[in-house]
């Protein structure tokens, strides 16, 4: 829901602060999530800040559970 700076060189705390509240589910899509379990795909996980922020937005929109699947884990 907002533009942000690249997080490539940010530490875990800075990434978490940048990602917090950065994602929202549009109101028109929230009904489709209510009571559903969601699988969130992330290509590379570094600190998981982005995945956690996305999962929070999905839960706030009504998803009952969010699982995260990543292709790779980067060293942080």
Short mmCIF file of N, CA, C and O in Angstrom, two decimals:
data_model
loop_
_atom_site.label_atom_id
_atom_site.label_comp_id
_atom_site.label_asym_id
_atom_site.label_seq_id
_atom_site.Cartn_x
_atom_site.Cartn_y
_atom_site.Cartn_z
N UNK A 1 0.81 -1.19 0.00
CA UNK A 1 0.00 0.00 0.00
C UNK A 1 0.86 1.27 0.00
O UNK A 1 0.33 2.35 0.06
N UNK A 2 2.19 1.10 -0.06
CA UNK A 2 3.05 2.28 -0.14
C UNK A 2 4.37 1.91 -0.82
O UNK A 2 4.79 0.75 -0.81
N UNK A 3 5.03 2.90 -1.39
CA UNK A 3 6.36 2.70 -1.95
C UNK A 3 7.35 2.65 -0.81
O UNK A 3 7.18 3.31 0.21
N UNK A 4 8.40 1.87 -0.98
CA UNK A 4 9.42 1.76 0.06
C UNK A 4 10.78 1.63 -0.60
O UNK A 4 10.89 1.36 -1.79
N UNK A 5 11.81 1.79 0.18
CA UNK A 5 13.17 1.67 -0.31
C UNK A 5 13.57 0.19 -0.37
O UNK A 5 13.07 -0.62 0.40
N UNK A 6 14.49 -0.16 -1.27
CA UNK A 6 15.00 -1.54 -1.29
C UNK A 6 15.59 -1.91 0.07
O UNK A 6 16.21 -1.07 0.73
N UNK A 7 15.40 -3.15 0.46
CA UNK A 7 15.82 -3.60 1.79
C UNK A 7 17.08 -4.45 1.75
O UNK A 7 17.48 -5.01 2.77
N UNK A 8 17.72 -4.51 0.61
CA UNK A 8 18.88 -5.39 0.42
C UNK A 8 19.94 -5.24 1.51
O UNK A 8 20.47 -6.22 2.01
N UNK A 9 20.27 -4.01 1.88
CA UNK A 9 21.34 -3.79 2.85
C UNK A 9 20.85 -3.51 4.26
O UNK A 9 21.64 -3.21 5.15
N UNK A 10 19.54 -3.62 4.49
CA UNK A 10 18.98 -3.33 5.80
C UNK A 10 19.14 -4.53 6.74
O UNK A 10 19.12 -5.68 6.31
N UNK A 11 19.28 -4.23 8.03
CA UNK A 11 19.36 -5.31 9.02
C UNK A 11 17.93 -5.78 9.36
O UNK A 11 16.95 -5.23 8.87
N UNK A 12 17.84 -6.81 10.17
CA UNK A 12 16.54 -7.43 10.47
C UNK A 12 15.56 -6.42 11.09
O UNK A 12 14.38 -6.40 10.74
N UNK A 13 16.04 -5.59 12.00
CA UNK A 13 15.15 -4.62 12.66
C UNK A 13 14.63 -3.60 11.65
O UNK A 13 13.43 -3.30 11.63
N UNK A 14 15.50 -3.09 10.79
CA UNK A 14 15.09 -2.10 9.78
C UNK A 14 14.10 -2.72 8.80
O UNK A 14 13.13 -2.07 8.39
N UNK A 15 14.32 -3.97 8.42
CA UNK A 15 13.40 -4.65 7.50
C UNK A 15 12.02 -4.81 8.14
O UNK A 15 10.99 -4.61 7.50
N UNK A 16 12.01 -5.20 9.41
CA UNK A 16 10.73 -5.39 10.10
C UNK A 16 9.97 -4.06 10.21
O UNK A 16 8.76 -4.02 9.98
N UNK A 17 10.68 -2.99 10.52
CA UNK A 17 10.03 -1.68 10.62
C UNK A 17 9.50 -1.22 9.26
O UNK A 17 8.41 -0.65 9.18
N UNK A 18 10.26 -1.47 8.20
CA UNK A 18 9.84 -1.06 6.86
C UNK A 18 8.63 -1.87 6.38
O UNK A 18 7.74 -1.34 5.70
N UNK A 19 8.58 -3.14 6.73
CA UNK A 19 7.50 -4.00 6.24
C UNK A 19 6.21 -3.87 7.05
O UNK A 19 5.12 -4.10 6.52
N UNK A 20 6.32 -3.48 8.31
CA UNK A 20 5.14 -3.38 9.18
C UNK A 20 4.12 -2.42 8.58
O UNK A 20 4.42 -1.27 8.30
N UNK A 21 2.93 -2.93 8.34
CA UNK A 21 1.86 -2.10 7.81
C UNK A 21 1.97 -1.76 6.34
O UNK A 21 1.18 -0.96 5.83
N UNK A 22 2.94 -2.34 5.65
CA UNK A 22 3.15 -2.01 4.24
C UNK A 22 2.18 -2.72 3.29
O UNK A 22 2.09 -2.36 2.13
N UNK A 23 1.45 -3.70 3.79
CA UNK A 23 0.57 -4.49 2.93
C UNK A 23 -0.85 -4.47 3.46
O UNK A 23 -1.06 -4.56 4.66
N UNK A 24 -1.81 -4.37 2.54
CA UNK A 24 -3.22 -4.46 2.89
C UNK A 24 -3.93 -5.27 1.82
O UNK A 24 -3.49 -5.31 0.68
N UNK A 25 -5.00 -5.90 2.21
CA UNK A 25 -5.85 -6.61 1.27
C UNK A 25 -6.98 -5.66 0.90
O UNK A 25 -7.66 -5.14 1.80
N UNK A 26 -7.21 -5.39 -0.38
CA UNK A 26 -8.29 -4.50 -0.77
C UNK A 26 -9.63 -4.99 -0.22
O UNK A 26 -9.89 -6.20 -0.16
N UNK A 27 -10.46 -4.06 0.18
CA UNK A 27 -11.76 -4.40 0.77
C UNK A 27 -12.56 -5.33 -0.12
O UNK A 27 -13.23 -6.24 0.36
N UNK A 28 -12.48 -5.13 -1.43
CA UNK A 28 -13.24 -5.96 -2.36
C UNK A 28 -12.79 -7.42 -2.36
O UNK A 28 -13.55 -8.30 -2.77
N UNK A 29 -11.58 -7.69 -1.87
CA UNK A 29 -11.04 -9.05 -1.85
C UNK A 29 -11.18 -9.73 -0.50
O UNK A 29 -10.95 -10.93 -0.37
N UNK A 30 -11.54 -9.00 0.53
CA UNK A 30 -11.55 -9.55 1.88
C UNK A 30 -12.57 -10.66 2.07
O UNK A 30 -12.30 -11.63 2.77
N UNK A 31 -13.71 -10.56 1.44
CA UNK A 31 -14.74 -11.59 1.60
C UNK A 31 -14.23 -12.95 1.12
O UNK A 31 -14.57 -13.98 1.71
N UNK A 32 -13.40 -12.96 0.09
CA UNK A 32 -12.86 -14.22 -0.44
C UNK A 32 -11.88 -14.88 0.54
O UNK A 32 -11.64 -16.08 0.44
N UNK A 33 -11.33 -14.11 1.48
CA UNK A 33 -10.36 -14.65 2.43
C UNK A 33 -10.98 -15.13 3.73
O UNK A 33 -10.38 -15.94 4.43
N UNK A 34 -12.14 -14.65 4.06
CA UNK A 34 -12.74 -14.97 5.36
C UNK A 34 -12.87 -16.48 5.55
O UNK A 34 -13.45 -17.17 4.73
N UNK A 35 -12.27 -16.95 6.64
CA UNK A 35 -12.37 -18.36 6.98
C UNK A 35 -11.46 -19.28 6.17
O UNK A 35 -11.53 -20.49 6.32
N UNK A 36 -10.62 -18.71 5.34
CA UNK A 36 -9.78 -19.52 4.47
C UNK A 36 -8.38 -19.69 5.03
O UNK A 36 -7.89 -18.86 5.79
N UNK A 37 -7.73 -20.75 4.63
CA UNK A 37 -6.30 -20.95 4.90
C UNK A 37 -5.56 -20.53 3.63
O UNK A 37 -5.97 -20.88 2.53
N UNK A 38 -4.46 -19.81 3.79
CA UNK A 38 -3.75 -19.24 2.65
C UNK A 38 -2.31 -19.73 2.64
O UNK A 38 -1.66 -19.81 3.70
N UNK A 39 -1.81 -20.05 1.45
CA UNK A 39 -0.41 -20.37 1.27
C UNK A 39 0.25 -19.17 0.61
O UNK A 39 -0.12 -18.76 -0.49
N UNK A 40 1.21 -18.57 1.30
CA UNK A 40 1.94 -17.40 0.81
C UNK A 40 3.28 -17.87 0.27
O UNK A 40 4.03 -18.57 0.96
N UNK A 41 3.58 -17.53 -0.98
CA UNK A 41 4.83 -17.93 -1.61
C UNK A 41 5.79 -16.75 -1.64
O UNK A 41 5.41 -15.65 -2.02
N UNK A 42 7.03 -16.99 -1.23
CA UNK A 42 8.07 -15.96 -1.22
C UNK A 42 9.30 -16.56 -1.89
O UNK A 42 9.72 -17.66 -1.52
N UNK A 43 9.87 -15.87 -2.87
CA UNK A 43 11.00 -16.46 -3.59
C UNK A 43 12.24 -16.62 -2.72
O UNK A 43 12.86 -17.68 -2.70
N UNK A 44 12.60 -15.58 -1.97
CA UNK A 44 13.77 -15.64 -1.10
C UNK A 44 13.41 -15.04 0.25
O UNK A 44 12.92 -13.92 0.32
N UNK A 45 13.67 -15.77 1.31
CA UNK A 45 13.42 -15.27 2.66
C UNK A 45 14.76 -14.90 3.28
O UNK A 45 15.68 -15.70 3.29
N UNK A 46 14.84 -13.68 3.76
CA UNK A 46 16.05 -13.24 4.45
C UNK A 46 15.77 -13.17 5.93
O UNK A 46 16.25 -13.98 6.71
N UNK A 47 14.94 -12.21 6.34
CA UNK A 47 14.58 -12.08 7.76
C UNK A 47 13.14 -12.49 8.00
O UNK A 47 12.70 -12.51 9.14
N UNK A 48 12.39 -12.77 6.96
CA UNK A 48 10.96 -13.09 6.98
C UNK A 48 10.08 -11.90 7.34
O UNK A 48 8.89 -12.05 7.56
N UNK A 49 10.65 -10.69 7.37
CA UNK A 49 9.86 -9.50 7.70
C UNK A 49 8.74 -9.28 6.69
O UNK A 49 7.60 -8.97 7.07
N UNK A 50 9.03 -9.43 5.41
CA UNK A 50 8.01 -9.23 4.38
C UNK A 50 6.91 -10.29 4.51
O UNK A 50 5.72 -9.97 4.46
N UNK A 51 7.31 -11.53 4.67
CA UNK A 51 6.32 -12.61 4.80
C UNK A 51 5.45 -12.41 6.04
O UNK A 51 4.24 -12.62 5.98
N UNK A 52 6.05 -11.99 7.14
CA UNK A 52 5.27 -11.75 8.36
C UNK A 52 4.29 -10.60 8.18
O UNK A 52 3.14 -10.69 8.63
N UNK A 53 4.71 -9.54 7.51
CA UNK A 53 3.82 -8.41 7.28
C UNK A 53 2.69 -8.79 6.33
O UNK A 53 1.53 -8.40 6.54
N UNK A 54 2.99 -9.56 5.30
CA UNK A 54 1.95 -10.03 4.38
C UNK A 54 0.98 -10.96 5.10
O UNK A 54 -0.24 -10.86 4.92
N UNK A 55 1.50 -11.87 5.91
CA UNK A 55 0.64 -12.79 6.66
C UNK A 55 -0.27 -12.03 7.61
O UNK A 55 -1.46 -12.36 7.74
N UNK A 56 0.25 -11.00 8.24
CA UNK A 56 -0.58 -10.19 9.14
C UNK A 56 -1.71 -9.52 8.38
O UNK A 56 -2.86 -9.50 8.85
N UNK A 57 -1.42 -9.00 7.20
CA UNK A 57 -2.47 -8.37 6.40
C UNK A 57 -3.52 -9.39 5.97
O UNK A 57 -4.73 -9.09 5.99
N UNK A 58 -3.10 -10.58 5.61
CA UNK A 58 -4.04 -11.63 5.22
C UNK A 58 -4.92 -12.06 6.40
O UNK A 58 -6.13 -12.23 6.25
N UNK A 59 -4.31 -12.20 7.59
CA UNK A 59 -5.10 -12.55 8.78
C UNK A 59 -6.06 -11.43 9.15
O UNK A 59 -7.21 -11.67 9.50
N UNK A 60 -5.59 -10.18 9.06
CA UNK A 60 -6.46 -9.03 9.35
C UNK A 60 -7.65 -8.99 8.39
O UNK A 60 -8.72 -8.51 8.76
N UNK A 61 -7.47 -9.49 7.19
CA UNK A 61 -8.53 -9.50 6.19
C UNK A 61 -9.47 -10.69 6.35
O UNK A 61 -10.45 -10.80 5.62
N UNK A 62 -9.17 -11.59 7.30
CA UNK A 62 -10.09 -12.69 7.57
C UNK A 62 -9.56 -14.08 7.36
O UNK A 62 -10.26 -15.06 7.65
N UNK A 63 -8.34 -14.23 6.86
CA UNK A 63 -7.77 -15.58 6.71
C UNK A 63 -7.60 -16.19 8.09
O UNK A 63 -7.19 -15.52 9.03
N UNK A 64 -7.93 -17.47 8.22
CA UNK A 64 -7.81 -18.12 9.52
C UNK A 64 -6.40 -18.62 9.79
O UNK A 64 -6.00 -18.77 10.95
N UNK A 65 -5.65 -18.88 8.73
CA UNK A 65 -4.27 -19.35 8.88
C UNK A 65 -3.49 -18.97 7.63
O UNK A 65 -4.05 -18.93 6.53
N UNK A 66 -2.21 -18.69 7.82
CA UNK A 66 -1.33 -18.37 6.69
C UNK A 66 -0.06 -19.19 6.86
O UNK A 66 0.61 -19.10 7.89
N UNK A 67 0.26 -20.00 5.86
CA UNK A 67 1.53 -20.74 5.82
C UNK A 67 2.42 -20.06 4.79
O UNK A 67 1.93 -19.53 3.79
N UNK A 68 3.72 -20.07 5.04
CA UNK A 68 4.67 -19.44 4.13
C UNK A 68 5.59 -20.50 3.55
O UNK A 68 6.15 -21.31 4.29
N UNK A 69 5.75 -20.48 2.24
CA UNK A 69 6.65 -21.39 1.55
C UNK A 69 7.65 -20.53 0.79
O UNK A 69 7.27 -19.62 0.05
N UNK A 70 8.95 -20.79 1.00
CA UNK A 70 9.98 -20.03 0.31
C UNK A 70 10.85 -20.98 -0.52
O UNK A 70 11.04 -22.13 -0.15
N UNK A 71 11.37 -20.44 -1.60
CA UNK A 71 12.25 -21.22 -2.47
C UNK A 71 13.66 -21.28 -1.89
O UNK A 71 14.33 -22.29 -1.95
N UNK A 72 14.10 -20.15 -1.31
CA UNK A 72 15.46 -20.10 -0.78
C UNK A 72 15.50 -19.27 0.50
O UNK A 72 14.70 -18.37 0.69
N UNK A 73 16.46 -19.55 1.33
CA UNK A 73 16.69 -18.79 2.56
C UNK A 73 18.03 -18.11 2.41
O UNK A 73 19.06 -18.77 2.24
N UNK A 74 18.05 -16.78 2.45
CA UNK A 74 19.29 -16.02 2.34
C UNK A 74 19.91 -15.83 3.71
O UNK A 74 19.21 -15.76 4.70
N UNK A 75 21.21 -15.75 3.74
CA UNK A 75 21.90 -15.44 4.99
C UNK A 75 21.61 -14.00 5.35
O UNK A 75 21.64 -13.13 4.49
N UNK A 76 21.31 -13.74 6.60
CA UNK A 76 20.99 -12.36 6.99
C UNK A 76 22.16 -11.70 7.68
O UNK A 76 23.12 -12.27 8.07
#
